[in-house]
Amino acid sequence: MTSPRKRILTGIRPTGALHLGHYAGALENWVRLQKEYECFFLIADYQVSDYADDIDRVRDSVWEVALDWLAVGLDPEGSHYVIESMVPQHAELMVHLSWFIPLGRLQRNPTLKAEMADLDIGKKGTPVGFFIYPVMQVANILMPRANLVPVGEDQLPHIEMTREIARKFNRDFGDVFPEPEPLVGRVPRLVGVDGQAKMSKSLDNAIYLKDDAETVRRKVMGMYTDPTRLRATDPGHVEGNPVFMYHDAFNPDTAEVDDLKERYVRGAVGDVEVKKKLVVAINNLLEPIRERRAHVEARPQLVREALAAGSRAGYAAAEATIIAVRNALRLDYLERGMPEVRR
Ligand code: ATP
Ligand code: MG
């Protein structure tokens, strides 16, 4: 008998369509690893407390995410597209795991701290559900007993916490969970078109995988570059320049990129030419993705079936884990029967 494939768990929040940051930070790895691993791709619709006043957007985005996944080539036959809330065992496991996570452990989590600060600046304040989303993520990863978690760099603190909890649980209650490894993508954290630290759905600084060629052109031509450079003849900076970061990430013609960089620092090429070449590179990358998206968009039944079958598979894996957890915690009251009455 062949041994079962090792497992991947990874996911995305249904808060909008997917962008180039998702692609270079995460999706590329998922596509590459989907044959080697049994993959559970999660649409994390429990983790949208900052969108609680816009559930319509969440509902639409579940479909957007599934369309983008199909468009980039994640095969729903070999992998599982799981809607988190269709597997309510996630909520149960989160409750059990929360017993073992000190409050201070969450308060110190750097990703959570930064995201909560953004919410506070936006005057929304932090819902309790947001504060505990990293615990939900621990439950997500441990649920299918995943071995590998391919994500962008911002997720690393949550995976470190997952490893700690797995170790503690196994030590105290018996071997239930593998200790999962993180895997960060080719571009750990893609900057936004506005030069901000992270391209993000929530910051409105993204190039979406579904953007048409003209939208890509407009966004790239308006991109933030080297603020110290006023004329094309001024020597420019390549380091830390978002336009060149994107060339490095998405232009496969390295000779062209090297030539542009060399001329840029000499003051021998204008921003317009550098950006025009970037438009071509990104549109070349996105064109086949757009074509596949159009193909599946015309076939909603395909998308629906991917979500239904994937969520059923997620449910089956979750039920097995939850039983193991209840047994390990000795919460299987009826099976154990009444103890001798203590006096
Ligand atoms: P939101 O702004 O709603 O939180 P997001 O754009 O941060 O959305 P998530 O659903 O939180 O997207 O993240 C999904 C995955 O994509 C995670 O693994 C995350 O690390 C990765 N990712 C998101 N944005 C980037 C980026 N700019 N660069 C690299 N990886 C990214
Ligand atoms: Mg995020």
mmCIF file with all atom_site columns, N, CA and C in Angstrom, residues 13-38:
data_model
loop_
_atom_site.group_PDB
_atom_site.id
_atom_site.type_symbol
_atom_site.label_atom_id
_atom_site.label_alt_id
_atom_site.label_comp_id
_atom_site.label_asym_id
_atom_site.label_entity_id
_atom_site.label_seq_id
_atom_site.pdbx_PDB_ins_code
_atom_site.Cartn_x
_atom_site.Cartn_y
_atom_site.Cartn_z
_atom_site.occupancy
_atom_site.B_iso_or_equiv
_atom_site.pdbx_formal_charge
_atom_site.auth_seq_id
_atom_site.auth_comp_id
_atom_site.auth_asym_id
_atom_site.auth_atom_id
_atom_site.pdbx_PDB_model_num
ATOM 1  N N  . ARG A 1 13 ? -9.023  34.808 3.260  1.00 0.00 ? 13 ARG A N  1
ATOM 2  C CA . ARG A 1 13 ? -10.291 35.352 3.750  1.00 0.00 ? 13 ARG A CA 1
ATOM 3  C C  . ARG A 1 13 ? -11.154 35.788 2.566  1.00 0.00 ? 13 ARG A C  1
ATOM 4  N N  . PRO A 1 14 ? -12.460 35.530 2.622  1.00 0.00 ? 14 PRO A N  1
ATOM 5  C CA . PRO A 1 14 ? -13.319 35.990 1.526  1.00 0.00 ? 14 PRO A CA 1
ATOM 6  C C  . PRO A 1 14 ? -13.694 37.454 1.724  1.00 0.00 ? 14 PRO A C  1
ATOM 7  N N  . THR A 1 15 ? -12.735 38.338 1.465  1.00 0.00 ? 15 THR A N  1
ATOM 8  C CA . THR A 1 15 ? -12.972 39.771 1.639  1.00 0.00 ? 15 THR A CA 1
ATOM 9  C C  . THR A 1 15 ? -12.789 40.522 0.328  1.00 0.00 ? 15 THR A C  1
ATOM 10 N N  . GLY A 1 16 ? -12.571 39.800 -0.775 1.00 0.00 ? 16 GLY A N  1
ATOM 11 C CA . GLY A 1 16 ? -12.408 40.443 -2.071 1.00 0.00 ? 16 GLY A CA 1
ATOM 12 C C  . GLY A 1 16 ? -11.765 39.466 -3.033 1.00 0.00 ? 16 GLY A C  1
ATOM 13 N N  . ALA A 1 17 ? -11.568 39.931 -4.276 1.00 0.00 ? 17 ALA A N  1
ATOM 14 C CA . ALA A 1 17 ? -10.902 39.082 -5.265 1.00 0.00 ? 17 ALA A CA 1
ATOM 15 C C  . ALA A 1 17 ? -9.402  39.034 -4.953 1.00 0.00 ? 17 ALA A C  1
ATOM 16 N N  . LEU A 1 18 ? -8.695  38.108 -5.574 1.00 0.00 ? 18 LEU A N  1
ATOM 17 C CA . LEU A 1 18 ? -7.278  37.907 -5.247 1.00 0.00 ? 18 LEU A CA 1
ATOM 18 C C  . LEU A 1 18 ? -6.372  38.750 -6.139 1.00 0.00 ? 18 LEU A C  1
ATOM 19 N N  . HIS A 1 19 ? -5.201  39.072 -5.571 1.00 0.00 ? 19 HIS A N  1
ATOM 20 C CA . HIS A 1 19 ? -4.301  40.010 -6.242 1.00 0.00 ? 19 HIS A CA 1
ATOM 21 C C  . HIS A 1 19 ? -2.909  39.428 -6.417 1.00 0.00 ? 19 HIS A C  1
ATOM 22 N N  . LEU A 1 20 ? -2.014  40.240 -7.005 1.00 0.00 ? 20 LEU A N  1
ATOM 23 C CA . LEU A 1 20 ? -0.665  39.755 -7.304 1.00 0.00 ? 20 LEU A CA 1
ATOM 24 C C  . LEU A 1 20 ? 0.107   39.367 -6.042 1.00 0.00 ? 20 LEU A C  1
ATOM 25 N N  . GLY A 1 21 ? -0.202  39.990 -4.906 1.00 0.00 ? 21 GLY A N  1
ATOM 26 C CA . GLY A 1 21 ? 0.456   39.624 -3.644 1.00 0.00 ? 21 GLY A CA 1
ATOM 27 C C  . GLY A 1 21 ? 0.108   38.201 -3.248 1.00 0.00 ? 21 GLY A C  1
ATOM 28 N N  . HIS A 1 22 ? -1.173  37.850 -3.385 1.00 0.00 ? 22 HIS A N  1
ATOM 29 C CA . HIS A 1 22 ? -1.578  36.469 -3.106 1.00 0.00 ? 22 HIS A CA 1
ATOM 30 C C  . HIS A 1 22 ? -0.861  35.502 -4.039 1.00 0.00 ? 22 HIS A C  1
ATOM 31 N N  . TYR A 1 23 ? -0.743  35.936 -5.293 1.00 0.00 ? 23 TYR A N  1
ATOM 32 C CA . TYR A 1 23 ? -0.159  35.048 -6.301 1.00 0.00 ? 23 TYR A CA 1
ATOM 33 C C  . TYR A 1 23 ? 1.307   34.750 -5.973 1.00 0.00 ? 23 TYR A C  1
ATOM 34 N N  . ALA A 1 24 ? 2.104   35.803 -5.821 1.00 0.00 ? 24 ALA A N  1
ATOM 35 C CA . ALA A 1 24 ? 3.544   35.607 -5.618 1.00 0.00 ? 24 ALA A CA 1
ATOM 36 C C  . ALA A 1 24 ? 3.861   35.140 -4.200 1.00 0.00 ? 24 ALA A C  1
ATOM 37 N N  . GLY A 1 25 ? 3.007   35.522 -3.240 1.00 0.00 ? 25 GLY A N  1
ATOM 38 C CA . GLY A 1 25 ? 3.287   35.151 -1.850 1.00 0.00 ? 25 GLY A CA 1
ATOM 39 C C  . GLY A 1 25 ? 2.797   33.766 -1.491 1.00 0.00 ? 25 GLY A C  1
ATOM 40 N N  . ALA A 1 26 ? 1.766   33.285 -2.172 1.00 0.00 ? 26 ALA A N  1
ATOM 41 C CA . ALA A 1 26 ? 1.155   32.040 -1.728 1.00 0.00 ? 26 ALA A CA 1
ATOM 42 C C  . ALA A 1 26 ? 0.706   31.130 -2.882 1.00 0.00 ? 26 ALA A C  1
ATOM 43 N N  . LEU A 1 27 ? -0.162  31.642 -3.753 1.00 0.00 ? 27 LEU A N  1
ATOM 44 C CA . LEU A 1 27 ? -0.816  30.761 -4.743 1.00 0.00 ? 27 LEU A CA 1
ATOM 45 C C  . LEU A 1 27 ? 0.157   29.976 -5.625 1.00 0.00 ? 27 LEU A C  1
ATOM 46 N N  . GLU A 1 28 ? 1.239   30.632 -6.019 1.00 0.00 ? 28 GLU A N  1
ATOM 47 C CA . GLU A 1 28 ? 2.226   29.955 -6.877 1.00 0.00 ? 28 GLU A CA 1
ATOM 48 C C  . GLU A 1 28 ? 2.712   28.661 -6.227 1.00 0.00 ? 28 GLU A C  1
ATOM 49 N N  . ASN A 1 29 ? 3.007   28.737 -4.937 1.00 0.00 ? 29 ASN A N  1
ATOM 50 C CA . ASN A 1 29 ? 3.445   27.532 -4.211 1.00 0.00 ? 29 ASN A CA 1
ATOM 51 C C  . ASN A 1 29 ? 2.344   26.491 -4.152 1.00 0.00 ? 29 ASN A C  1
ATOM 52 N N  . TRP A 1 30 ? 1.101   26.957 -3.975 1.00 0.00 ? 30 TRP A N  1
ATOM 53 C CA . TRP A 1 30 ? -0.002  25.997 -3.882 1.00 0.00 ? 30 TRP A CA 1
ATOM 54 C C  . TRP A 1 30 ? -0.125  25.212 -5.182 1.00 0.00 ? 30 TRP A C  1
ATOM 55 N N  . VAL A 1 31 ? -0.046  25.956 -6.304 1.00 0.00 ? 31 VAL A N  1
ATOM 56 C CA . VAL A 1 31 ? -0.171  25.304 -7.616 1.00 0.00 ? 31 VAL A CA 1
ATOM 57 C C  . VAL A 1 31 ? 0.953   24.282 -7.788 1.00 0.00 ? 31 VAL A C  1
ATOM 58 N N  . ARG A 1 32 ? 2.147   24.661 -7.394 1.00 0.00 ? 32 ARG A N  1
ATOM 59 C CA . ARG A 1 32 ? 3.315   23.795 -7.561 1.00 0.00 ? 32 ARG A CA 1
ATOM 60 C C  . ARG A 1 32 ? 3.222   22.532 -6.705 1.00 0.00 ? 32 ARG A C  1
ATOM 61 N N  . LEU A 1 33 ? 2.631   22.658 -5.505 1.00 0.00 ? 33 LEU A N  1
ATOM 62 C CA . LEU A 1 33 ? 2.675   21.544 -4.546 1.00 0.00 ? 33 LEU A CA 1
ATOM 63 C C  . LEU A 1 33 ? 1.427   20.673 -4.561 1.00 0.00 ? 33 LEU A C  1
ATOM 64 N N  . GLN A 1 34 ? 0.423   21.029 -5.373 1.00 0.00 ? 34 GLN A N  1
ATOM 65 C CA . GLN A 1 34 ? -0.882  20.375 -5.241 1.00 0.00 ? 34 GLN A CA 1
ATOM 66 C C  . GLN A 1 34 ? -0.877  18.888 -5.600 1.00 0.00 ? 34 GLN A C  1
ATOM 67 N N  . LYS A 1 35 ? 0.085   18.456 -6.398 1.00 0.00 ? 35 LYS A N  1
ATOM 68 C CA . LYS A 1 35 ? 0.115   17.027 -6.748 1.00 0.00 ? 35 LYS A CA 1
ATOM 69 C C  . LYS A 1 35 ? 0.804   16.216 -5.659 1.00 0.00 ? 35 LYS A C  1
ATOM 70 N N  . GLU A 1 36 ? 1.848   16.817 -5.099 1.00 0.00 ? 36 GLU A N  1
ATOM 71 C CA . GLU A 1 36 ? 2.667   16.115 -4.118 1.00 0.00 ? 36 GLU A CA 1
ATOM 72 C C  . GLU A 1 36 ? 1.930   15.967 -2.779 1.00 0.00 ? 36 GLU A C  1
ATOM 73 N N  . TYR A 1 37 ? 1.110   16.958 -2.419 1.00 0.00 ? 37 TYR A N  1
ATOM 74 C CA . TYR A 1 37 ? 0.408   16.972 -1.129 1.00 0.00 ? 37 TYR A CA 1
ATOM 75 C C  . TYR A 1 37 ? -1.091  16.852 -1.330 1.00 0.00 ? 37 TYR A C  1
ATOM 76 N N  . GLU A 1 38 ? -1.780  16.336 -0.315 1.00 0.00 ? 38 GLU A N  1
ATOM 77 C CA . GLU A 1 38 ? -3.242  16.459 -0.303 1.00 0.00 ? 38 GLU A CA 1
ATOM 78 C C  . GLU A 1 38 ? -3.548  17.839 0.281  1.00 0.00 ? 38 GLU A C  1
#
